[in-house]
Short mmCIF file of C-alpha atoms in Angstrom, two decimals:
data_model
loop_
_atom_site.label_atom_id
_atom_site.label_comp_id
_atom_site.label_asym_id
_atom_site.label_seq_id
_atom_site.Cartn_x
_atom_site.Cartn_y
_atom_site.Cartn_z
CA UNK A 781 96.70 130.12 76.32
CA UNK A 782 97.49 131.68 79.67
CA UNK A 783 100.23 133.67 77.98
CA UNK A 784 97.98 135.63 75.62
CA UNK A 785 96.28 138.97 75.90
CA UNK A 786 92.72 140.07 75.23
CA UNK A 787 90.50 138.12 72.90
CA UNK A 788 90.33 134.40 72.47
CA UNK A 789 90.04 134.34 68.70
CA UNK A 790 93.19 136.30 67.88
CA UNK A 791 95.71 135.45 70.59
CA UNK A 792 98.78 137.60 70.94
CA UNK A 793 101.84 136.52 72.80
CA UNK A 794 102.37 138.69 75.83
CA UNK A 795 105.05 136.74 77.67
CA UNK A 796 104.60 136.53 81.39
CA UNK A 797 102.72 139.83 81.65
CA UNK A 798 99.56 138.15 82.94
CA UNK A 799 101.41 136.37 85.71
CA UNK A 800 103.31 139.53 86.65
CA UNK A 801 100.04 141.41 86.75
CA UNK A 802 98.27 138.76 88.87
CA UNK A 803 100.50 139.15 91.88
CA UNK A 804 99.93 142.92 91.96
CA UNK A 805 96.19 142.51 91.53
CA UNK A 806 94.49 143.22 94.84
CA UNK A 807 91.27 141.52 93.75
CA UNK A 808 93.14 138.35 92.87
CA UNK A 809 94.95 138.34 96.21
CA UNK A 810 91.57 138.81 97.88
CA UNK A 811 90.14 135.82 95.99
CA UNK A 812 93.17 133.73 96.91
CA UNK A 813 92.60 134.58 100.57
CA UNK A 814 88.88 133.78 100.25
CA UNK A 815 89.59 130.45 98.55
CA UNK A 816 92.09 129.40 101.19
CA UNK A 817 89.79 130.44 104.05
CA UNK A 818 86.95 128.53 102.43
CA UNK A 819 89.20 125.51 101.96
CA UNK A 820 90.57 125.46 105.51
CA UNK A 821 87.33 126.12 107.38
CA UNK A 822 84.75 124.35 105.27
CA UNK A 823 86.73 121.37 104.01
CA UNK A 824 89.78 120.63 106.13
CA UNK A 825 88.27 121.56 109.50
CA UNK A 826 84.54 121.30 108.82
CA UNK A 827 84.04 118.35 106.49
CA UNK A 828 87.00 116.24 107.53
CA UNK A 829 86.60 117.01 111.24
CA UNK A 830 82.85 116.56 111.42
CA UNK A 831 83.07 113.54 109.10
CA UNK A 832 85.58 111.84 111.39
CA UNK A 833 83.55 112.72 114.48
CA UNK A 834 80.39 111.30 112.93
CA UNK A 835 82.14 108.15 111.76
CA UNK A 836 83.55 107.59 115.25
CA UNK A 837 80.32 108.28 117.10
CA UNK A 838 78.16 106.23 114.76
CA UNK A 839 80.03 103.02 115.41
CA UNK A 840 78.11 100.67 117.67
CA UNK A 841 74.90 102.72 117.54
CA UNK A 842 71.54 101.20 116.86
CA UNK A 843 71.47 100.01 113.25
CA UNK A 844 68.16 101.66 112.38
CA UNK A 845 69.26 104.96 113.88
CA UNK A 846 72.54 104.71 112.01
CA UNK A 847 70.92 104.03 108.63
CA UNK A 848 68.45 106.89 108.94
CA UNK A 849 71.09 109.37 110.07
CA UNK A 850 73.47 108.17 107.36
CA UNK A 851 70.81 108.49 104.66
CA UNK A 852 70.00 112.08 105.67
CA UNK A 853 73.65 113.13 105.64
CA UNK A 854 74.32 111.38 102.33
CA UNK A 855 71.23 113.00 100.77
CA UNK A 856 72.80 116.41 101.34
CA UNK A 857 75.85 115.21 99.44
CA UNK A 858 74.32 113.48 96.39
CA UNK A 859 71.93 116.24 95.37
CA UNK A 860 73.32 118.43 92.56
CA UNK A 861 75.25 121.61 93.43
CA UNK A 862 72.62 123.97 92.08
CA UNK A 863 69.92 122.30 94.15
CA UNK A 864 72.09 122.55 97.26
CA UNK A 865 72.46 126.26 96.50
CA UNK A 866 68.68 126.71 96.25
CA UNK A 867 68.10 124.72 99.40
CA UNK A 868 70.38 127.02 101.36
CA UNK A 869 69.06 130.20 99.73
CA UNK A 870 65.59 129.17 100.85
CA UNK A 871 66.80 128.16 104.31
CA UNK A 872 68.54 131.50 104.93
CA UNK A 873 66.04 133.74 103.11
CA UNK A 874 64.29 136.82 104.39
CA UNK A 875 66.17 139.44 106.36
CA UNK A 876 64.52 142.23 108.37
CA UNK A 877 64.13 144.45 105.27
CA UNK A 878 63.49 141.67 102.82
CA UNK A 879 60.24 141.54 100.88
CA UNK A 880 60.50 137.77 100.65
CA UNK A 881 58.93 135.41 103.13
CA UNK A 882 61.30 134.43 105.89
CA UNK A 883 63.13 131.17 105.38
CA UNK A 884 63.13 128.47 107.99
CA UNK A 885 66.10 129.79 109.96
CA UNK A 886 64.56 133.23 110.38
CA UNK A 887 61.19 131.67 111.21
CA UNK A 888 62.85 129.69 113.97
CA UNK A 889 64.57 132.86 115.19
CA UNK A 890 61.29 134.80 115.29
CA UNK A 891 59.59 131.97 117.15
CA UNK A 892 62.09 132.37 119.95
CA UNK A 893 61.68 136.15 119.89
CA UNK A 894 65.09 136.78 118.36
CA UNK A 895 65.63 139.37 115.61
CA UNK A 896 65.75 138.21 112.01
CA UNK A 897 68.95 138.52 110.01
CA UNK A 898 69.81 138.84 106.34
CA UNK A 899 72.30 136.04 106.79
CA UNK A 900 73.85 136.06 103.35
CA UNK A 901 74.47 139.80 103.48
CA UNK A 902 75.60 140.06 107.07
CA UNK A 903 77.90 137.04 107.33
CA UNK A 904 78.39 135.68 103.81
CA UNK A 905 81.63 133.82 104.46
CA UNK A 906 80.31 132.04 107.56
CA UNK A 907 77.17 131.03 105.70
CA UNK A 908 78.92 129.58 102.63
CA UNK A 909 81.33 127.74 104.92
CA UNK A 910 78.43 126.21 106.88
CA UNK A 911 76.60 125.36 103.66
CA UNK A 912 79.66 123.62 102.29
CA UNK A 913 80.16 121.67 105.52
CA UNK A 914 76.54 120.59 105.27
CA UNK A 915 77.06 119.57 101.69
CA UNK A 916 80.37 117.75 101.83
CA UNK A 917 80.59 116.06 105.22
CA UNK A 918 79.00 112.84 103.96
CA UNK A 919 81.93 112.01 101.73
CA UNK A 920 84.49 112.25 104.54
CA UNK A 921 82.17 110.40 106.90
CA UNK A 922 81.76 107.49 104.46
CA UNK A 923 85.51 107.28 103.83
CA UNK A 924 86.34 107.27 107.54
CA UNK A 925 83.56 104.85 108.41
CA UNK A 926 84.89 102.39 105.86
CA UNK A 927 88.45 102.83 107.19
CA UNK A 928 87.31 102.36 110.80
CA UNK A 929 85.60 99.09 109.89
CA UNK A 930 88.97 97.62 109.00
CA UNK A 931 90.41 98.19 112.49
CA UNK A 932 90.35 94.88 114.39
CA UNK A 933 88.17 95.10 117.49
CA UNK A 934 90.79 93.16 119.50
CA UNK A 935 93.28 96.02 119.20
CA UNK A 936 90.88 98.40 120.93
CA UNK A 937 89.95 95.85 123.57
CA UNK A 938 93.60 95.13 124.30
CA UNK A 939 94.36 98.80 124.69
CA UNK A 940 91.46 99.37 127.04
CA UNK A 941 92.62 96.42 129.18
CA UNK A 942 96.02 98.09 129.27
CA UNK A 943 94.29 101.12 130.72
CA UNK A 944 94.06 103.36 127.67
CA UNK A 945 91.20 105.86 127.82
CA UNK A 946 89.25 107.00 124.76
CA UNK A 947 91.72 109.74 123.87
CA UNK A 948 94.73 107.50 124.14
CA UNK A 949 93.27 104.80 121.93
CA UNK A 950 92.20 107.47 119.44
CA UNK A 951 95.63 109.05 119.41
CA UNK A 952 97.78 105.91 119.38
CA UNK A 953 95.64 103.31 117.65
CA UNK A 954 92.79 104.65 115.56
CA UNK A 955 94.39 107.72 113.98
CA UNK A 956 97.65 106.01 112.93
CA UNK A 957 95.69 103.12 111.43
CA UNK A 958 93.47 105.32 109.30
CA UNK A 959 96.29 107.63 108.21
CA UNK A 960 95.91 106.50 104.62
CA UNK A 961 92.21 107.30 104.63
CA UNK A 962 92.90 110.74 106.11
CA UNK A 963 95.41 111.46 103.34
CA UNK A 964 93.02 110.31 100.62
CA UNK A 965 90.19 112.30 102.14
CA UNK A 966 92.14 115.55 102.54
CA UNK A 967 93.41 115.26 99.00
CA UNK A 968 90.01 114.63 97.43
CA UNK A 969 88.12 117.27 99.39
CA UNK A 970 90.86 119.83 98.72
CA UNK A 971 90.57 119.26 94.99
CA UNK A 972 86.78 119.42 95.14
CA UNK A 973 86.80 122.59 97.24
CA UNK A 974 89.42 124.40 95.16
CA UNK A 975 87.42 123.85 92.00
CA UNK A 976 84.12 124.61 93.73
CA UNK A 977 82.13 127.34 92.07
CA UNK A 978 78.46 126.53 91.94
CA UNK A 979 77.40 126.48 95.58
CA UNK A 980 78.91 129.88 96.37
CA UNK A 981 77.89 131.33 93.02
CA UNK A 982 74.26 130.34 93.50
CA UNK A 983 74.15 131.40 97.15
CA UNK A 984 75.67 134.85 96.72
CA UNK A 985 74.76 135.37 93.06
CA UNK A 986 78.49 135.67 92.44
CA UNK A 987 78.54 139.30 93.42
CA UNK A 988 79.90 139.37 96.94
CA UNK A 989 83.55 140.36 97.19
CA UNK A 990 83.81 138.69 100.62
CA UNK A 991 83.08 135.29 99.10
CA UNK A 992 84.66 135.68 95.69
CA UNK A 993 86.54 132.42 95.25
CA UNK A 994 89.38 132.17 92.74
CA UNK A 995 87.10 130.19 90.44
CA UNK A 996 84.45 132.90 90.55
CA UNK A 997 87.06 135.63 90.00
CA UNK A 998 88.53 133.87 86.99
CA UNK A 999 85.03 133.37 85.61
CA UNK A 1000 84.26 137.07 85.95
CA UNK A 1001 87.59 138.11 84.44
CA UNK A 1002 87.28 135.74 81.51
CA UNK A 1003 83.58 135.91 80.68
CA UNK A 1004 82.31 139.19 82.07
CA UNK A 1005 85.33 141.39 81.32
CA UNK A 1006 86.45 139.23 78.36
CA UNK A 1007 90.01 138.87 79.65
CA UNK A 1008 90.28 135.23 78.57
CA UNK A 1009 94.07 135.20 78.84
CA UNK A 1010 94.01 136.66 82.31
CA UNK A 1011 91.28 134.26 83.42
CA UNK A 1012 93.33 131.37 82.05
CA UNK A 1013 96.37 132.50 83.99
CA UNK A 1014 94.28 132.45 87.18
CA UNK A 1015 92.97 128.99 86.27
CA UNK A 1016 96.53 127.72 85.96
CA UNK A 1017 97.33 129.12 89.39
CA UNK A 1018 94.34 127.22 90.83
CA UNK A 1019 95.74 124.05 89.27
CA UNK A 1020 99.16 124.83 90.70
CA UNK A 1021 97.68 125.40 94.15
CA UNK A 1022 95.99 121.98 93.91
CA UNK A 1023 99.24 120.32 92.85
CA UNK A 1024 101.23 121.91 95.67
CA UNK A 1025 98.66 121.00 98.33
CA UNK A 1026 98.46 117.39 97.04
CA UNK A 1027 102.23 117.07 97.34
CA UNK A 1028 102.20 118.51 100.86
CA UNK A 1029 99.53 116.04 102.06
CA UNK A 1030 101.30 113.02 100.64
CA UNK A 1031 104.57 114.16 102.23
CA UNK A 1032 103.14 114.96 105.66
CA UNK A 1033 101.02 111.85 105.97
CA UNK A 1034 103.56 109.68 104.14
CA UNK A 1035 100.88 107.95 102.11
CA UNK A 1036 101.65 106.33 98.80
CA UNK A 1037 98.82 107.17 96.54
CA UNK B 490 76.69 101.08 134.36
CA UNK B 491 74.68 104.26 134.98
CA UNK B 492 77.55 106.33 133.66
CA UNK B 493 77.75 104.23 130.54
CA UNK B 494 74.02 104.54 129.84
CA UNK B 495 74.26 108.29 130.39
CA UNK B 496 77.11 108.64 127.90
CA UNK B 497 75.23 106.54 125.39
CA UNK B 498 72.08 108.68 125.77
CA UNK B 499 74.11 111.87 125.42
CA UNK B 500 75.65 110.55 122.23
CA UNK B 501 72.24 109.76 120.76
CA UNK B 502 71.05 113.26 121.62
CA UNK B 503 74.17 114.82 120.10
CA UNK B 504 73.86 112.72 116.93
CA UNK B 505 70.16 113.57 116.64
CA UNK B 506 70.98 117.29 116.83
CA UNK B 507 73.60 116.84 114.11
CA UNK B 508 71.07 114.88 112.06
CA UNK B 509 68.59 117.75 112.37
CA UNK B 510 71.25 120.15 111.06
CA UNK B 511 71.48 118.00 107.95
CA UNK B 512 67.76 117.32 107.64
CA UNK B 513 66.20 120.73 108.24
CA UNK B 514 67.47 122.56 105.12
CA UNK B 515 66.16 119.67 103.00
CA UNK B 516 62.59 120.17 104.21
CA UNK B 517 61.90 123.19 102.03
CA UNK B 518 62.18 121.61 98.57
CA UNK B 519 60.22 118.56 99.67
CA UNK B 520 57.32 120.48 101.19
CA UNK B 521 57.30 123.34 98.68
CA UNK B 522 57.22 120.98 95.72
CA UNK B 523 53.84 119.57 96.78
CA UNK B 524 52.44 122.98 97.67
CA UNK B 525 50.84 124.83 94.71
CA UNK B 526 51.07 128.17 96.55
CA UNK B 527 54.54 127.71 98.01
CA UNK B 528 56.71 130.51 99.32
CA UNK B 529 60.17 130.39 100.87
CA UNK B 530 58.61 129.56 104.21
CA UNK B 531 58.55 125.95 105.33
CA UNK B 532 55.09 124.74 106.19
CA UNK B 533 52.82 121.82 105.55
CA UNK B 534 50.78 122.69 102.43
CA UNK B 535 47.08 123.47 102.92
CA UNK B 536 46.18 121.44 99.85
CA UNK B 537 49.05 119.08 99.07
CA UNK B 538 49.06 118.05 95.43
CA UNK B 539 51.39 117.08 92.63
CA UNK B 540 50.22 120.05 90.55
CA UNK B 541 53.70 121.60 90.46
CA UNK B 542 55.16 118.45 88.99
CA UNK B 543 52.47 117.98 86.38
CA UNK B 544 52.66 121.66 85.39
CA UNK B 545 56.39 121.74 84.72
CA UNK B 546 56.32 118.35 83.03
CA UNK B 547 53.50 119.26 80.68
CA UNK B 548 54.27 122.89 79.82
CA UNK B 549 57.45 121.91 78.02
CA UNK B 550 59.82 123.81 80.31
CA UNK B 551 61.85 120.98 81.75
CA UNK B 552 61.83 118.27 79.09
CA UNK B 553 64.43 119.85 76.72
CA UNK B 554 66.97 120.64 79.46
CA UNK B 555 66.51 117.17 80.92
CA UNK B 556 67.09 115.68 77.48
CA UNK B 557 70.28 117.72 77.11
CA UNK B 558 71.48 116.66 80.54
CA UNK B 559 70.72 113.03 79.76
CA UNK B 560 72.53 113.17 76.41
CA UNK B 561 75.61 114.67 78.03
CA UNK B 562 75.63 112.42 81.08
CA UNK B 563 75.01 109.17 79.19
CA UNK B 564 77.55 109.92 76.46
CA UNK B 565 80.11 110.93 79.06
CA UNK B 566 79.44 107.77 81.01
CA UNK B 567 79.76 105.47 77.99
CA UNK B 568 82.91 107.15 76.68
CA UNK B 569 84.58 107.22 80.08
CA UNK B 570 83.80 103.57 80.79
CA UNK B 571 85.00 102.37 77.38
CA UNK B 572 88.11 104.55 77.23
CA UNK B 573 89.18 104.01 80.82
CA UNK B 574 88.63 100.26 80.41
CA UNK B 575 90.74 100.20 77.27
CA UNK B 576 93.48 102.23 78.96
CA UNK B 577 93.38 100.36 82.24
CA UNK B 578 93.56 96.81 80.87
CA UNK B 579 97.09 97.03 79.43
CA UNK B 580 98.20 99.14 82.40
CA UNK B 581 97.03 96.39 84.70
CA UNK B 582 98.15 93.35 82.70
CA UNK B 583 101.27 94.13 80.68
CA UNK B 584 104.76 95.36 81.42
CA UNK B 585 106.10 97.93 79.00
CA UNK B 586 108.52 100.83 78.87
CA UNK B 587 107.49 104.08 80.51
CA UNK B 588 104.60 102.35 82.26
CA UNK B 589 105.55 103.83 85.61
CA UNK B 590 105.94 107.30 84.17
CA UNK B 591 102.55 106.90 82.51
CA UNK B 592 100.87 105.79 85.73
CA UNK B 593 102.40 108.69 87.62
CA UNK B 594 101.18 111.05 84.93
CA UNK B 595 97.66 109.69 85.21
CA UNK B 596 97.80 109.93 88.99
CA UNK B 597 99.14 113.48 88.90
CA UNK B 598 96.41 114.52 86.47
CA UNK B 599 93.75 113.08 88.75
CA UNK B 600 95.18 115.07 91.67
CA UNK B 601 94.48 118.40 89.97
CA UNK B 602 91.34 120.53 90.13
CA UNK B 603 90.84 119.97 86.40
CA UNK B 604 87.45 121.67 86.26
CA UNK B 605 89.30 124.99 86.63
CA UNK B 606 90.83 124.32 83.20
CA UNK B 607 87.66 125.19 81.36
CA UNK B 608 88.69 128.83 80.94
CA UNK B 609 92.02 128.09 79.22
CA UNK B 610 90.21 125.52 77.09
CA UNK B 611 87.57 128.00 76.03
CA UNK B 612 90.04 129.77 73.74
CA UNK B 613 91.01 126.47 72.19
CA UNK B 614 87.36 125.52 71.76
CA UNK B 615 86.73 128.80 69.91
CA UNK B 616 89.32 127.92 67.29
CA UNK B 617 88.06 124.32 67.08
CA UNK B 618 84.43 125.44 66.72
CA UNK B 619 83.43 123.39 69.73
CA UNK B 620 81.97 126.25 71.74
CA UNK B 621 78.21 126.03 72.12
CA UNK B 622 77.98 122.38 71.11
CA UNK B 623 77.02 119.44 73.30
CA UNK B 624 79.95 117.46 71.84
CA UNK B 625 82.35 120.07 73.17
CA UNK B 626 80.95 119.83 76.69
CA UNK B 627 80.96 116.04 76.53
CA UNK B 628 84.60 116.03 75.41
CA UNK B 629 85.54 118.20 78.33
CA UNK B 630 83.69 116.00 80.82
CA UNK B 631 85.33 112.88 79.39
CA UNK B 632 88.80 114.44 79.45
CA UNK B 633 88.44 115.72 82.99
CA UNK B 634 86.95 112.46 84.27
CA UNK B 635 89.39 110.07 82.60
CA UNK B 636 92.49 110.28 84.82
CA UNK B 637 90.65 109.34 87.99
CA UNK B 638 88.55 106.73 86.17
CA UNK B 639 91.61 105.07 84.62
CA UNK B 640 93.18 104.91 88.03
CA UNK B 641 90.03 103.40 89.57
CA UNK B 642 89.58 100.95 86.72
CA UNK B 643 93.19 99.79 86.87
CA UNK B 644 92.85 99.02 90.55
CA UNK B 645 89.64 97.09 90.00
CA UNK B 646 91.30 95.09 87.22
CA UNK B 647 94.34 94.44 89.43
CA UNK B 648 92.05 92.66 91.86
CA UNK B 649 91.09 90.10 89.20
CA UNK B 650 93.75 87.35 89.24
CA UNK B 651 95.54 86.92 85.92
CA UNK B 652 95.33 83.14 86.43
CA UNK B 653 91.58 83.25 85.87
CA UNK B 654 92.13 84.63 82.40
CA UNK B 655 94.89 82.13 81.69
CA UNK B 656 92.60 79.31 82.75
CA UNK B 657 89.94 80.59 80.37
CA UNK B 658 92.47 80.70 77.51
CA UNK B 659 93.52 77.14 78.17
CA UNK B 660 89.86 76.15 78.01
CA UNK B 661 89.84 77.61 74.51
CA UNK B 662 88.53 81.13 75.07
CA UNK B 663 89.93 83.94 72.92
CA UNK B 664 91.36 87.02 74.62
CA UNK B 665 88.15 88.83 73.92
CA UNK B 666 85.87 86.04 75.18
CA UNK B 667 87.93 85.79 78.36
CA UNK B 668 87.50 89.53 78.87
CA UNK B 669 83.75 89.46 78.37
CA UNK B 670 82.97 86.20 80.19
CA UNK B 671 85.52 86.23 83.00
CA UNK B 672 86.95 89.67 83.73
CA UNK B 673 83.86 91.77 83.11
CA UNK B 674 81.51 89.97 85.52
CA UNK B 675 84.07 90.10 88.32
CA UNK B 676 84.72 93.79 87.66
CA UNK B 677 81.04 94.71 87.39
CA UNK B 678 80.96 96.54 90.76
CA UNK B 679 84.06 98.51 89.84
CA UNK B 680 82.75 99.39 86.41
CA UNK B 681 79.44 100.49 87.90
CA UNK B 682 81.30 102.80 90.28
CA UNK B 683 83.20 104.40 87.40
CA UNK B 684 79.99 104.65 85.37
CA UNK B 685 77.98 106.29 88.14
CA UNK B 686 80.85 108.58 89.09
CA UNK B 687 81.19 109.90 85.53
CA UNK B 688 77.43 110.08 84.95
CA UNK B 689 76.91 112.14 88.10
CA UNK B 690 79.88 114.35 87.30
CA UNK B 691 78.28 115.33 84.00
CA UNK B 692 74.68 115.38 85.26
CA UNK B 693 75.32 117.70 88.18
CA UNK B 694 77.97 119.99 86.70
CA UNK B 695 76.95 123.61 86.37
CA UNK B 696 80.19 125.47 85.69
CA UNK B 697 81.28 123.79 82.44
CA UNK B 698 77.99 124.11 80.50
CA UNK B 699 77.56 127.64 81.88
CA UNK B 700 80.78 128.63 80.16
CA UNK B 701 80.79 126.48 77.04
CA UNK B 702 77.12 126.75 76.01
CA UNK B 703 75.33 129.91 74.98
CA UNK B 704 72.22 128.75 73.12
CA UNK B 705 69.21 128.38 75.33
CA UNK B 706 68.03 125.23 73.59
CA UNK B 707 71.27 123.44 74.52
CA UNK B 708 71.09 124.26 78.22
CA UNK B 709 71.21 121.26 80.53
CA UNK B 710 69.02 121.14 83.63
CA UNK B 711 71.75 122.51 85.91
CA UNK B 712 72.02 125.80 84.03
CA UNK B 713 68.37 125.91 83.07
CA UNK B 714 67.12 125.59 86.63
CA UNK B 715 69.33 128.53 87.57
CA UNK B 716 67.96 130.74 84.79
CA UNK B 717 64.45 129.43 85.54
CA UNK B 718 64.93 130.82 89.03
CA UNK B 719 65.99 134.24 87.77
CA UNK B 720 64.00 134.69 84.59
CA UNK B 721 60.56 135.42 86.03
CA UNK B 722 59.73 138.53 87.98
CA UNK B 723 57.66 136.54 90.43
CA UNK B 724 59.43 133.28 91.16
CA UNK B 725 57.10 130.32 91.33
CA UNK B 726 58.74 128.61 94.28
CA UNK B 727 56.56 125.53 94.16
CA UNK B 728 57.53 124.80 90.57
CA UNK B 729 61.16 125.62 91.28
CA UNK B 730 61.15 123.12 94.14
CA UNK B 731 59.48 120.48 91.99
CA UNK B 732 62.06 121.08 89.26
CA UNK B 733 64.87 120.75 91.81
CA UNK B 734 63.38 117.51 93.13
CA UNK B 735 63.08 116.00 89.64
CA UNK B 736 66.62 117.08 88.81
CA UNK B 737 68.04 115.59 92.01
CA UNK B 738 66.14 112.31 91.61
CA UNK B 739 68.49 110.49 89.16
CA UNK B 740 71.51 111.46 91.26
CA UNK B 741 69.98 110.06 94.44
CA UNK B 742 68.68 106.94 92.71
CA UNK B 743 71.95 106.09 90.96
CA UNK B 744 74.00 106.66 94.06
CA UNK B 745 71.69 104.43 96.07
CA UNK B 746 72.14 101.73 93.46
CA UNK B 747 75.93 101.55 93.80
CA UNK B 748 76.40 102.87 97.33
CA UNK B 749 77.55 99.46 98.54
CA UNK B 750 80.68 99.56 96.36
CA UNK B 751 81.10 103.29 96.09
CA UNK B 752 83.26 104.29 99.04
CA UNK B 753 85.39 101.16 98.97
CA UNK B 754 85.96 101.77 95.27
CA UNK B 755 86.93 105.39 95.64
CA UNK B 756 89.21 104.97 98.64
CA UNK B 757 90.66 101.68 97.48
CA UNK B 758 91.17 103.23 94.08
CA UNK B 759 93.42 105.92 95.41
CA UNK B 760 95.40 103.71 97.74
CA UNK B 761 96.17 101.51 94.78
#
């Protein structure tokens, strides 16, 4: 279907015109850049990095503390996408000119005598990245925590007797042992982030060119401008991007899936 | 010793700050939903009450979308569990030609952002008359959830020793009885992971019903809550928050139910 022109009911064969057109389409290239930025900062760096950090730090903490902290982080992850979008809209609401009541973040800012900001207009990309880190970190954290549990305590003790500091045991023992979990995690969060639509759509009402992900762009092309064929071509490119990235991860980390 | 205690204290402080980052945005829906005159500001309600909940439950706004969501999520769950079980059993137990190619195909399909396929499928759905029907949405959810579920299910079945089934056969059980009485109970955690995973996928999805459904009476809660937010001039934030809480409740409850097996299942499933 990606090879047809306008109109879903009466497809016409247009060859590779859609694909030729895509790579000259500035808006598509913009959405590709947005999607990759979103993927790298919110998922690969944010979720995976923060998730690993949390999993490492939460070992050997007080059990009650750990359960409460874990439950809070997981709550952000299990609530539906749309709800997460509302939660963040409310949290960031109310700029200096806004008629709405200030959200919590701006209230906190005013309390400390700082100026209020219209966060989602002034720094949309940063805000959706932070929102997605908030939303998705739990998954990476749970995966890493379960992988860390399987590392025998003796290995770490032996290394510390041999004089390894924290960084050395992280670099030479922990990370190599959880390589498989890292591969699985990167793969799954990449797929989830590439096909993400709702959180950004709800937060920015889909209208901000700075945060127009490929999924949002294909949606607008297909269902607002009725270019179903063109939208489908973009969808296939999203799939292709997912396939390529999956292959790269499995090669680099040498994990068998 | 002092240094160690200091590091430990610093870590608790750091983790508490991180915890606040995750907790603070969640305060608004909780507090606003029990505040009849809620705004976007976060504050303890002057007169906390459940009025928002009773209003939206009794004025007929949320029941139809919740019913639609439940129909879609439960059908998706049942179909995915049955189909992935049927597909995974032979993949786990028998040797046959092209089995490896088949497994790789399933694996490859589960490593794709399949949800993006809904646009290409839309054109197909138009010619099949599946647009704007709940069946169409359910079919899409089932199709997009199956590859990963088959893979998970196969790995859960692999962990059940074949000898157990053989022993049951020798004791006179039929293939079917052995499946129900022996394999199923051992696999129950795995099956519950697949079931919850597919239920939540359908319950929380916004993108697919947004595209495939046009009639308002078919809208599931995910789409309805979004239009609910936009359709009134003056948004009733208290009711919106109550709606969001009710909509999130099954997701939180179901996850809590299977959380013990969940992560092990998902990560173990992929490692295969």
